[in-house]
Every structure is written in C-alpha cells, then in structure tokens.
mmCIF file of C-alpha atoms in Angstrom:
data_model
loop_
_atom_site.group_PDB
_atom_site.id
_atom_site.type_symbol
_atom_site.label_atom_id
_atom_site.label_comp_id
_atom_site.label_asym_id
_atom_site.label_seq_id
_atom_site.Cartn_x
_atom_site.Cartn_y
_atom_site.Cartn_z
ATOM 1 C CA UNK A 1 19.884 -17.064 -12.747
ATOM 2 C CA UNK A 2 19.530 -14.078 -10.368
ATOM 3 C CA UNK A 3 22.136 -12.047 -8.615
ATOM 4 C CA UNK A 4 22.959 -14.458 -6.392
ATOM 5 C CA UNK A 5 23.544 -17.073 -9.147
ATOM 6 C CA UNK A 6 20.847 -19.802 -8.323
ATOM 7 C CA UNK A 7 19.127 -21.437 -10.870
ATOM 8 C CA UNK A 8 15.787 -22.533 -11.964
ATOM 9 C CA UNK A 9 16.038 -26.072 -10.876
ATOM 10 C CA UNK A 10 18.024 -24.821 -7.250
ATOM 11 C CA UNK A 11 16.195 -26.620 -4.362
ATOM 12 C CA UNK A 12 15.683 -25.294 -0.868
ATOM 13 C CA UNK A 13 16.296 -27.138 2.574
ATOM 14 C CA UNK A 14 14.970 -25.500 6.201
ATOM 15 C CA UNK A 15 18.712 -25.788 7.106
ATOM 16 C CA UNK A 16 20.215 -23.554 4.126
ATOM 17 C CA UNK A 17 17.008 -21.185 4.129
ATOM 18 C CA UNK A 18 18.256 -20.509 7.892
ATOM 19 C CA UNK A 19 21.117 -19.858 6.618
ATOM 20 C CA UNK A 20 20.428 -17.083 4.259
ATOM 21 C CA UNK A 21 17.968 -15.726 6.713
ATOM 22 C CA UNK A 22 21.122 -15.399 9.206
ATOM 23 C CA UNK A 23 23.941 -14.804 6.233
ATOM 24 C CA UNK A 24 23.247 -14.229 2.558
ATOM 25 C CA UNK A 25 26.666 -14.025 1.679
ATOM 26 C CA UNK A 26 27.750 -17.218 3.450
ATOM 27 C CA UNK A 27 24.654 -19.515 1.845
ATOM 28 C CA UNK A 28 26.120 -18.646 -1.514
ATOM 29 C CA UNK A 29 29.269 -19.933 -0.356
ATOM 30 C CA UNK A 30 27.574 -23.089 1.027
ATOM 31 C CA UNK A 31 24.966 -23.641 -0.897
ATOM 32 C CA UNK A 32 25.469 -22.234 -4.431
ATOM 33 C CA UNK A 33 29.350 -21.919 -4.926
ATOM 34 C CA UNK A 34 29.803 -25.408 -2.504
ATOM 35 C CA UNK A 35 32.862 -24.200 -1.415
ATOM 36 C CA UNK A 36 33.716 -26.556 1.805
ATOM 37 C CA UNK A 37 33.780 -25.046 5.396
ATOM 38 C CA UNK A 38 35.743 -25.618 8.379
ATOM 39 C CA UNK A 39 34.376 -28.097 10.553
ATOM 40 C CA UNK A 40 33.015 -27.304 13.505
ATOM 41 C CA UNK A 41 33.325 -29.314 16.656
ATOM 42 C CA UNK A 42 29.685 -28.927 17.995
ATOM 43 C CA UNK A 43 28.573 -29.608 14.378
ATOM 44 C CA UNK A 44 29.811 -33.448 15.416
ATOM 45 C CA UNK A 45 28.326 -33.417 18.694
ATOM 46 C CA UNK A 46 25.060 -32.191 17.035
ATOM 47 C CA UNK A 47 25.214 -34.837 14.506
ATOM 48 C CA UNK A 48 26.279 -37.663 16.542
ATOM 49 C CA UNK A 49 23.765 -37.475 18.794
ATOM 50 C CA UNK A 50 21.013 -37.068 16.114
ATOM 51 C CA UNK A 51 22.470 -40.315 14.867
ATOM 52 C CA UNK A 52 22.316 -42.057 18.158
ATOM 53 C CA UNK A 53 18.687 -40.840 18.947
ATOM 54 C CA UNK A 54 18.384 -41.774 14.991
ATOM 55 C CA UNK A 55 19.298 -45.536 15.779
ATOM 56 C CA UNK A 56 17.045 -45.576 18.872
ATOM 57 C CA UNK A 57 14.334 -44.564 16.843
ATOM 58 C CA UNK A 58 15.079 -47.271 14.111
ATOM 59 C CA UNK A 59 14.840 -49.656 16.981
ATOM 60 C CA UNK A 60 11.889 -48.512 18.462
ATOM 61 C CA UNK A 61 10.167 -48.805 15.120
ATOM 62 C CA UNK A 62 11.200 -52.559 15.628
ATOM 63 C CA UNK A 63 9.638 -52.741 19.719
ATOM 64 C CA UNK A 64 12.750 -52.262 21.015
ATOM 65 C CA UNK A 65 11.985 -49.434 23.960
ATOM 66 C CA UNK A 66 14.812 -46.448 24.095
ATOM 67 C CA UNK A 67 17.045 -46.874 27.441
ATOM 68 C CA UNK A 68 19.573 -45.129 28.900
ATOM 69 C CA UNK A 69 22.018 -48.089 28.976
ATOM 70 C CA UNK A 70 21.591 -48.246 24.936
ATOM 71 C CA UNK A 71 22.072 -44.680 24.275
ATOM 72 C CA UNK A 72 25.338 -44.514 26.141
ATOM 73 C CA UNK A 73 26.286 -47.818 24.221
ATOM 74 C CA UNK A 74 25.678 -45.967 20.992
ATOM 75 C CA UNK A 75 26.921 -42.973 21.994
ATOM 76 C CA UNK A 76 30.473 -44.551 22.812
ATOM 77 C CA UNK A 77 29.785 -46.398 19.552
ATOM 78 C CA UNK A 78 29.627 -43.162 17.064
ATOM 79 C CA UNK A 79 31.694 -41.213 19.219
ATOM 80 C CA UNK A 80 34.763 -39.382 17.464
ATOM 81 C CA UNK A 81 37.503 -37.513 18.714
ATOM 82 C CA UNK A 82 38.002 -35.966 15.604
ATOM 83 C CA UNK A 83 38.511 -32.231 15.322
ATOM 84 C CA UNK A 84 38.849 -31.321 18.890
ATOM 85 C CA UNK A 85 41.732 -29.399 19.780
ATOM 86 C CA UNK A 86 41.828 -30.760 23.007
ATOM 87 C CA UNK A 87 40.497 -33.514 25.277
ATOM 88 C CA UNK A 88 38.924 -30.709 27.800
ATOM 89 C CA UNK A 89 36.767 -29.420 24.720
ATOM 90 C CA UNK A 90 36.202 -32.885 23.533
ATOM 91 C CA UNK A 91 34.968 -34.164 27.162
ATOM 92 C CA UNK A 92 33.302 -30.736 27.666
ATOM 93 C CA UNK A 93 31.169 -31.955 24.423
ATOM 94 C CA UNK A 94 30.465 -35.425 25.536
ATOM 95 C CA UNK A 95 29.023 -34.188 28.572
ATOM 96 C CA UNK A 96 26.627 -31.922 26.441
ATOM 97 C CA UNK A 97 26.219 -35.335 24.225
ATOM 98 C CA UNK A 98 25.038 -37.279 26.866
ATOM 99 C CA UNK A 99 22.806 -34.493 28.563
ATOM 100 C CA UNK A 100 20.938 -34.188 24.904
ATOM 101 C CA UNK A 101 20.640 -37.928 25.060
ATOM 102 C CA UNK A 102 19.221 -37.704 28.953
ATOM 103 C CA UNK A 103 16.699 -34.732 27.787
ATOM 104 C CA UNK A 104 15.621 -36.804 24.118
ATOM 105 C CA UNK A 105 15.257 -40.051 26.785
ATOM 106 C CA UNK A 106 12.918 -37.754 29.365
ATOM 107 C CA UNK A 107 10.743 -36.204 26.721
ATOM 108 C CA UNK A 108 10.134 -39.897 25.308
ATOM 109 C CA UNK A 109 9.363 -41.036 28.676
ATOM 110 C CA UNK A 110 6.509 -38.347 29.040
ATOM 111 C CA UNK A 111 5.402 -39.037 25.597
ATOM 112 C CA UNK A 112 2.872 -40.487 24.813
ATOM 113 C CA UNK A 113 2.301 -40.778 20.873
ATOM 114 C CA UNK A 114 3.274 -43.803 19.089
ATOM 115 C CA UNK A 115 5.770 -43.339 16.577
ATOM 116 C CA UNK A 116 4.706 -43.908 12.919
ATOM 117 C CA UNK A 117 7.600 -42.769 11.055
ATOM 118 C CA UNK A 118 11.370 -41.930 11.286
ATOM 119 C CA UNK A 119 13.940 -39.919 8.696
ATOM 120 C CA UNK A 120 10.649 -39.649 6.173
ATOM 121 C CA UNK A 121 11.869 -37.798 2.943
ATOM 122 C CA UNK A 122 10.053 -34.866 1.618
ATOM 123 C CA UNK A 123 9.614 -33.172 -1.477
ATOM 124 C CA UNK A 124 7.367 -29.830 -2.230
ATOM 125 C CA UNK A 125 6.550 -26.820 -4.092
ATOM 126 C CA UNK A 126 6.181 -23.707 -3.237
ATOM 127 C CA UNK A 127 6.462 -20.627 -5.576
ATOM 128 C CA UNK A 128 8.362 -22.517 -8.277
ATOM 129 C CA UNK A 129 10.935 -23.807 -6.152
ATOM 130 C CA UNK A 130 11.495 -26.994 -4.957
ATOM 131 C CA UNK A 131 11.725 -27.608 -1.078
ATOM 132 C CA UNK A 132 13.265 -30.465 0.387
ATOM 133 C CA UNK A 133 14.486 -32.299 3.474
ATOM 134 C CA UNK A 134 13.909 -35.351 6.155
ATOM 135 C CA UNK A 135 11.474 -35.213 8.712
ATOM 136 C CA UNK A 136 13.357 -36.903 11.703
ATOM 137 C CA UNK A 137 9.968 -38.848 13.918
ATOM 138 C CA UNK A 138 6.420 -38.682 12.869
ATOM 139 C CA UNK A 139 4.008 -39.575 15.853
ATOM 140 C CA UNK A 140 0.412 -40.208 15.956
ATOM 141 C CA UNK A 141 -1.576 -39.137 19.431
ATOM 142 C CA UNK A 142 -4.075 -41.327 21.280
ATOM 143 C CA UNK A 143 -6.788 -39.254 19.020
ATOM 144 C CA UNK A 144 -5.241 -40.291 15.585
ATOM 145 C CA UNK A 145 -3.601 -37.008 14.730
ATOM 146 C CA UNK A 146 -0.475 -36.424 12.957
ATOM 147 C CA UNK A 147 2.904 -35.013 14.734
ATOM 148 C CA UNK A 148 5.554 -33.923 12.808
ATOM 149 C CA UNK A 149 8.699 -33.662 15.340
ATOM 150 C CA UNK A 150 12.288 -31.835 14.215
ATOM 151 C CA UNK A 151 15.295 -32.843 16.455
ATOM 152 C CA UNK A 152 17.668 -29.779 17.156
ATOM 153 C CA UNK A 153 21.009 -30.069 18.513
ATOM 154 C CA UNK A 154 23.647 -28.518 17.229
ATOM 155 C CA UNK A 155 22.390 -25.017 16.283
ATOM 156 C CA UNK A 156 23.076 -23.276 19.693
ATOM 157 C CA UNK A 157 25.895 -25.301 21.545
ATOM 158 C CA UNK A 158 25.901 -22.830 24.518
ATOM 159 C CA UNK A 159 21.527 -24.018 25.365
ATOM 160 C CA UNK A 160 21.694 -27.797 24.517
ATOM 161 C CA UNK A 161 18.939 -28.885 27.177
ATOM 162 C CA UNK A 162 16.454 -26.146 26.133
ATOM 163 C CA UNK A 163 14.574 -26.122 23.130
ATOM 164 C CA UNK A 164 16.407 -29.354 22.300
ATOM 165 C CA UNK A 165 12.994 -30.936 20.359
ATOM 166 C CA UNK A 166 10.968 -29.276 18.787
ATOM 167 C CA UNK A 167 7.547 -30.286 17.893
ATOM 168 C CA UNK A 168 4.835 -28.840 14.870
ATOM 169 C CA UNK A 169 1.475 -30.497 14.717
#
C-alpha cells in the first residue's frame, strides 16, 4: 500500500475520485477505512429522484413515453420521510424533488436522441488502476453518434434546476 493505505487491487469510481479531489482525509474514511457516515437528507432526495427518472427510463426502453402524471406517481411511490428532522425540510425537499423531475421531463421533451442504453456498467484501466461505475442513459443522435449522459442531483442541493444533466459526447 501507500500512505493512504490503498491497495493494488483498490478500484476507483467518478463519485469517490470527487471526493478526494474535494477531501483526502474524508475518502479514506469512506472509501478505504468504510467507516459509515451520517446520512444526509438531500443525499435521499438526490437518490430518489435518480431512481424515479431511473424507472422512467426502464420504461421508455419498453415504448412507454416519460409523463408528468407517471413521475409524480413514482415519486409518491419511492418517497421516504426518513431522516428529516422536520416536515418543513422534508416538504422543502419534495418541492426540489419534483422541480428535478419537471427539469429531467423538459430536457427529454427537447431531446431528440433515442435512447440506447440505461444504468450500463463499466469497467477500465487506466494507470494500473481499475475504474469503475454506471453510466445512467446512453443516446444515439439522428446522425448515429454516441451520447453518454450523467444524471446529477444531489451534489449541490442549494442549484437543483441548473446543471441538473449533464451530457459528454
């Protein structure tokens, strides 16, 4: 090992790089030591509506077009009250939940690849470490080229309908 005590066979997600990049001392917590965290409220609201958008994707795969109606169904679905100290914060946060949903349900509406892949697994490389993760929605535009598209939600709870998808081709 190395200083910070990861080994040879350690692998390397975008999430936990961002995480050293912001804190060193807190990915070895996380990451190397795995010593658990205190939960975050906005954590949930992030991941819920990842899973929501997650589901609509699964459906569209099938032909099944995203709609407003269906998102708010699955939002009330995977909702959780859970770790809210109070039902202001928790109503304050499914506000923000259903705004993310409104901006995902906009973009889509403008959009106009057709979606080849969702939650695609990857596996890499690079330098002699391994680099790993899920690619959330892989499109292909009217001229046959690739997009690969990363959801964010729950990074920066105070700007949830900016920078709320973002897209490398």
């Amino acid at each position: 090992g190395n200083a910070c005590g990861i080994g040879p066979d350690h692998g390397f997600s975008a999430s936990a790089l961002q995480t050293y990049e912001t804190c060193p001392l807190q990915y070895r917590f996380r990451h190397v030591l795995f010593i658990p965290t205190e939960p975050k409220s906005y954590f949930g609201l992030g991941s819920v509506v990842h899973t929501v958008i997650e589901k609509l994707s699964a459906d569209e795969m099938k032909g099944i077009a995203p709609t407003r109606e269906r998102a708010r169904e699955m939002l009330d679905r995977f909702w959780s009250p859970k770790g809210y100290q109070s039902r202001k914060h928790e109503a304050e946060d499914r506000a923000k939940a259903e705004i993310l949903l409104d901006t995902f349900l906009g973009w889509h509406l403008m959009n106009g690849n057709s979606l080849a892949g969702i939650e695609e697994k990857f596996l890499f490389a690079f330098e002699g470490r391994t680099m790993k993760g899920y690619i959330d929605r892989i499109e292909r535009t009217p001229d046959g080229d690739m997009v690969v598209i990363d959801f964010k939600t729950g990074s920066k709870p105070g700007s949830l309908t900016r920078n709320s998808v973002k897209e490398n081709i």
